[in-house]
PDB file of C-alpha atoms in Angstrom:
ATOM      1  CA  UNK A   1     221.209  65.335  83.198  1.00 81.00           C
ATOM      2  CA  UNK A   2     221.432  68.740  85.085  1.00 86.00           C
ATOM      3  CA  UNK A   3     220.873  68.261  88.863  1.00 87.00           C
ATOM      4  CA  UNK A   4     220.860  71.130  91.465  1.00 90.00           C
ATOM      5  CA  UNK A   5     220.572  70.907  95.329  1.00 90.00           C
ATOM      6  CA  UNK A   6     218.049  73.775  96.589  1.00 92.00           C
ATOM      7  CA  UNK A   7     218.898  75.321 100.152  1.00 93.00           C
ATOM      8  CA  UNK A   8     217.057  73.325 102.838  1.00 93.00           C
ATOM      9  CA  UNK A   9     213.484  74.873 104.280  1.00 95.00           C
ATOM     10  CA  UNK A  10     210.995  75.276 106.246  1.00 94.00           C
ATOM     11  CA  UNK A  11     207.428  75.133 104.212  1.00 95.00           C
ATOM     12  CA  UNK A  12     207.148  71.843 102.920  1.00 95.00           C
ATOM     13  CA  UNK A  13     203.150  72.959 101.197  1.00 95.00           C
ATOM     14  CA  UNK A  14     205.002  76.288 100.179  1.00 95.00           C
ATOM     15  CA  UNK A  15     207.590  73.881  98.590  1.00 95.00           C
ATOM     16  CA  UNK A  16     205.159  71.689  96.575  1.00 95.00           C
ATOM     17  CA  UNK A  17     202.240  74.713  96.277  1.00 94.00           C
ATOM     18  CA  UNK A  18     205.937  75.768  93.755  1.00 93.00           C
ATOM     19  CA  UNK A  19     206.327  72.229  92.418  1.00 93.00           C
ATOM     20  CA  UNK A  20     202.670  72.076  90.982  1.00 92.00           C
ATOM     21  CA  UNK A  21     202.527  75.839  89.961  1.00 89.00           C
ATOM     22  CA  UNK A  22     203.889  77.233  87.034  1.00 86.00           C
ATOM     23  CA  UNK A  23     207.636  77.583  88.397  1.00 82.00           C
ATOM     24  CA  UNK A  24     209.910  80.783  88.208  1.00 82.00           C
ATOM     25  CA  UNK A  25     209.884  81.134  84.125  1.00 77.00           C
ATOM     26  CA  UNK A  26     206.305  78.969  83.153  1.00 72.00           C
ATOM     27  CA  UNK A  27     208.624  75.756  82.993  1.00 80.00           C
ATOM     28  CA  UNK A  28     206.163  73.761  85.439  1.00 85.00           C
ATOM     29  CA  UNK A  29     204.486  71.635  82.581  1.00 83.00           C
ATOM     30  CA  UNK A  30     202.585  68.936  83.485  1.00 85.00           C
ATOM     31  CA  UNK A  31     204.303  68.258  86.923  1.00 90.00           C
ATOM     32  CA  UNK A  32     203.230  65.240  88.690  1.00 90.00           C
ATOM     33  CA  UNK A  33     204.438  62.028  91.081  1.00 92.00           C
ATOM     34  CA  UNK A  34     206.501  59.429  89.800  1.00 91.00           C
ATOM     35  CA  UNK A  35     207.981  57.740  92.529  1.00 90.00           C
ATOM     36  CA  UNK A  36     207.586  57.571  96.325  1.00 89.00           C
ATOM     37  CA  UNK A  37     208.373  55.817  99.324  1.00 84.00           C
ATOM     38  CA  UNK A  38     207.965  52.692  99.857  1.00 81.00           C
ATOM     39  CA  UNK A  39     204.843  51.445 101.123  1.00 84.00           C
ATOM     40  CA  UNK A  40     203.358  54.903 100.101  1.00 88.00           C
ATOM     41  CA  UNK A  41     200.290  52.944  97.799  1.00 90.00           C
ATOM     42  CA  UNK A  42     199.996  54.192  94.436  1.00 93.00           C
ATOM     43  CA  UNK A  43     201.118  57.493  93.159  1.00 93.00           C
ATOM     44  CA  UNK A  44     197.721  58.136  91.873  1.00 93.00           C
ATOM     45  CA  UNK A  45     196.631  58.009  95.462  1.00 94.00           C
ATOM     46  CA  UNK A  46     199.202  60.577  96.752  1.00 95.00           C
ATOM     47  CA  UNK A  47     198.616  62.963  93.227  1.00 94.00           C
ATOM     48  CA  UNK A  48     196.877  66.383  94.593  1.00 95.00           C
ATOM     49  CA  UNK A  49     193.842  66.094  93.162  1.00 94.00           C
ATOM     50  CA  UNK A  50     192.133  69.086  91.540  1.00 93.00           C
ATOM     51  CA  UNK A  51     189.610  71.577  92.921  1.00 94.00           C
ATOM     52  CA  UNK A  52     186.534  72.502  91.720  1.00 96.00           C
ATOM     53  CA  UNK A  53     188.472  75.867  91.080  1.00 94.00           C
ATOM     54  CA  UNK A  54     191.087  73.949  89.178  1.00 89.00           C
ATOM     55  CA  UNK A  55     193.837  74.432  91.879  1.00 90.00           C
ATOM     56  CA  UNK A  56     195.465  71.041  93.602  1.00 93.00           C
ATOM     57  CA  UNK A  57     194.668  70.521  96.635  1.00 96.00           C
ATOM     58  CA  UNK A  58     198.034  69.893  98.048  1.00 96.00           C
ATOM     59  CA  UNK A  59     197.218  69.852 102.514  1.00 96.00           C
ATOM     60  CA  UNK A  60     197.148  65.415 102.053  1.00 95.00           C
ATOM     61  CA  UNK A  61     200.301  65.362 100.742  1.00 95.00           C
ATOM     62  CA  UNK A  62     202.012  68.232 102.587  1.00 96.00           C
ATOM     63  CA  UNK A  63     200.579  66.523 105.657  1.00 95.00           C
ATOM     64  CA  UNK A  64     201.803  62.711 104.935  1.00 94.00           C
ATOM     65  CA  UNK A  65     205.302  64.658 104.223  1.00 94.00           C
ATOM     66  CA  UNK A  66     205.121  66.311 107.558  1.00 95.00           C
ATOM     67  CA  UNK A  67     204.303  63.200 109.100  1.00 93.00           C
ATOM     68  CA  UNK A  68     208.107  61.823 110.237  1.00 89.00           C
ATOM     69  CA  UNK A  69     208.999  65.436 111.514  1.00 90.00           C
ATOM     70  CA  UNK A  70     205.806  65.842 113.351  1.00 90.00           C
ATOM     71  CA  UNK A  71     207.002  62.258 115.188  1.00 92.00           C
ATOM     72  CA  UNK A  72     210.825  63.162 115.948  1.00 89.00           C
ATOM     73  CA  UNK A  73     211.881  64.273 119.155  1.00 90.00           C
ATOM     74  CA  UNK A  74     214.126  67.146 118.192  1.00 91.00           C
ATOM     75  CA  UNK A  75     213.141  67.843 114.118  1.00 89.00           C
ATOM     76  CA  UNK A  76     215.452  70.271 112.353  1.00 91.00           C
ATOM     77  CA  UNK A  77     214.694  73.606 111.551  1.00 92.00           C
ATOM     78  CA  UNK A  78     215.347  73.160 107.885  1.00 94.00           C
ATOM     79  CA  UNK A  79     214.408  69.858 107.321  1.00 92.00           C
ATOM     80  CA  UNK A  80     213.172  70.298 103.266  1.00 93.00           C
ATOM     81  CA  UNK A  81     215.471  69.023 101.073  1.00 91.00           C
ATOM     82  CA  UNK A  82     215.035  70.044  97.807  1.00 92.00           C
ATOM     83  CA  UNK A  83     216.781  69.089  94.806  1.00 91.00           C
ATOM     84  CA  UNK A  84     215.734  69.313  91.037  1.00 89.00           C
ATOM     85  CA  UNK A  85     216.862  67.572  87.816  1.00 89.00           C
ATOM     86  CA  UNK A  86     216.314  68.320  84.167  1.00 88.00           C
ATOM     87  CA  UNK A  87     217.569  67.663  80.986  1.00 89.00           C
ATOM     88  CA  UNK A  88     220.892  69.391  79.221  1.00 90.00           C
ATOM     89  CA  UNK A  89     219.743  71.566  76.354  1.00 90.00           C
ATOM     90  CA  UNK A  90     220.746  68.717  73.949  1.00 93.00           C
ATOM     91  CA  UNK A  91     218.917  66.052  74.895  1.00 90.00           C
ATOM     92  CA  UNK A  92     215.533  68.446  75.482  1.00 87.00           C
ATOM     93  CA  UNK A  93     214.326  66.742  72.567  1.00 90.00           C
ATOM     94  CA  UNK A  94     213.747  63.407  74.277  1.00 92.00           C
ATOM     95  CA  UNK A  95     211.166  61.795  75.525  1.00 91.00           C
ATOM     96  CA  UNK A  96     211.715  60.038  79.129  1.00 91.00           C
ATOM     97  CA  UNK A  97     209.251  57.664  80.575  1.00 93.00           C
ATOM     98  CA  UNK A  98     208.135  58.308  84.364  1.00 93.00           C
ATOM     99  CA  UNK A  99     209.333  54.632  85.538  1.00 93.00           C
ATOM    100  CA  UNK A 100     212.703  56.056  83.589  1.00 93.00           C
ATOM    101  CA  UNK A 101     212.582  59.619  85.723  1.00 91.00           C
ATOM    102  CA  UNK A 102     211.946  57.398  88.733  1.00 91.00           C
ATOM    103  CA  UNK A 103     214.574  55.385  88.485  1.00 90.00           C
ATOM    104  CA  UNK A 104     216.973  58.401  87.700  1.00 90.00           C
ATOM    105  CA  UNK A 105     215.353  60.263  90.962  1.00 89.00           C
ATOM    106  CA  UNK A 106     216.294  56.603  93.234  1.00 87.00           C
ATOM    107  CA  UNK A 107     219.680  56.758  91.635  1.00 88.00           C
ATOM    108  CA  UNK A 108     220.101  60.150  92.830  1.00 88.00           C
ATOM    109  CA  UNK A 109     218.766  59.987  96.064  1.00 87.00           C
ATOM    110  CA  UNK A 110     220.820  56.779  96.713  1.00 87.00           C
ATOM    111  CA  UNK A 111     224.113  58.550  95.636  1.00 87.00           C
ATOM    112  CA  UNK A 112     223.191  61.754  98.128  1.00 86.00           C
ATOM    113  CA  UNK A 113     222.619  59.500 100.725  1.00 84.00           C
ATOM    114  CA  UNK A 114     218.937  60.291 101.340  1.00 80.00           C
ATOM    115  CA  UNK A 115     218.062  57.181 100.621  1.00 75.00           C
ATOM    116  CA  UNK A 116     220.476  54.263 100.975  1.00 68.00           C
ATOM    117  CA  UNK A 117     218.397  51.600  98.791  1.00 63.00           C
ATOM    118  CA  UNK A 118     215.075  51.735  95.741  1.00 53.00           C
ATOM    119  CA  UNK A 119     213.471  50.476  98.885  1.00 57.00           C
ATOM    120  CA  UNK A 120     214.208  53.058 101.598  1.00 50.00           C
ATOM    121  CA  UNK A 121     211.615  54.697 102.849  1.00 53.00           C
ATOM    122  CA  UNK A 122     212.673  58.153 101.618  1.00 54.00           C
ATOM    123  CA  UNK A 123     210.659  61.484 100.744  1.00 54.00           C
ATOM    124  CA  UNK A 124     207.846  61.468  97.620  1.00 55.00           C
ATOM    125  CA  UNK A 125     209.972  62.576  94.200  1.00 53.00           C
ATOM    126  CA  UNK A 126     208.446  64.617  91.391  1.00 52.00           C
ATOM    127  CA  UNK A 127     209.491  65.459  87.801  1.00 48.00           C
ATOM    128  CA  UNK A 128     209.022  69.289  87.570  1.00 47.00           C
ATOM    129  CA  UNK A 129     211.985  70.768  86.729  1.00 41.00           C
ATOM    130  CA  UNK A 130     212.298  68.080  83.736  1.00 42.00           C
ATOM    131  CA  UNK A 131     208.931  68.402  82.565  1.00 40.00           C
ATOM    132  CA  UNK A 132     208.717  68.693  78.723  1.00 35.00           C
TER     133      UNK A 132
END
C-alpha cells in the first residue's frame, strides 16, 4: 500500500469535482464511496448521482462535508485534508473488495489521528487513487 498526504485546502467540491473526474493521468476509474461517517446512512445515499448530462452532481455531498465547518466558531482556513492510497506496482494485479478498502481507509485514518475509532464520526472516504 502506497499512501500520500495532499496539502490541506480550501475547495472541498473542487476537491471531490477531482475525485470523481478522470484524475491527473486518466487513473480515476470507477471512483466511488466506500466508507463514511458514522451515522452518515448508506453510501448509496451519499454517491453523487448522475446528471442527465452524465456529470455527478456533487453540491449534496460537498454541502453535508461543509456542514461541521459551516457550524464552528473559528473554522480553519485549510481545513481539507486530503490523503490518497493505492496499490504498489506489484500487487496492481489484485482485486480488493470495498468493505476491504474501507477498512484499510479506517485503519489509516485511525493511525493519523483523524479519526480515533471505526466509529468516529470522521470525513466520507473514497477509493480513487486505488481504483483498478
Amino acid at each position: 500500500m502506497i499512501t500520500r498526504v495532499h496539502r490541506r485546502g480550501s475547495r472541498v467540491g473542487g476537491l471531490l469535482r477531482y475525485l470523481w473526474g478522470l484524475g491527473k493521468a486518466e487513473e480515476h476509474v470507477n471512483p466511488r464511496l466506500v466508507a463514511a461517517w458514522d451515522g452518515a446512512g448508506p453510501l448509496s445515499d451519499l454517491e453523487p448521482k448522475v446528471t442527465a448530462s452524465g456529470k455527478r452532481d456533487l453540491r449534496a455531498l460537498t454541502a453535508l462535508l461543509e456542514q461541521p465547518v459551516r457550524a464552528g466558531d473559528r473554522p480553519p482556513n485549510k481545513f481539507v485534508w486530503h490523503a490518497s492510497m493505492r496499490l504498489a506496482p506489484e500487487d496492481r494485479h489484485r482485486t480488493i473488495s470495498d468493505s476491504t478498502w474501507a477498512s484499510m481507509a479506517v485503519q489509516m485514518l485511525s493511525e493519523v489521528g483523524v479519526a480515533t475509532t471505526a466509529t468516529d464520526p470522521g470525513p466520507a472516504v473514497d477509493r480513487h487513487a486505488a481504483c483498478r
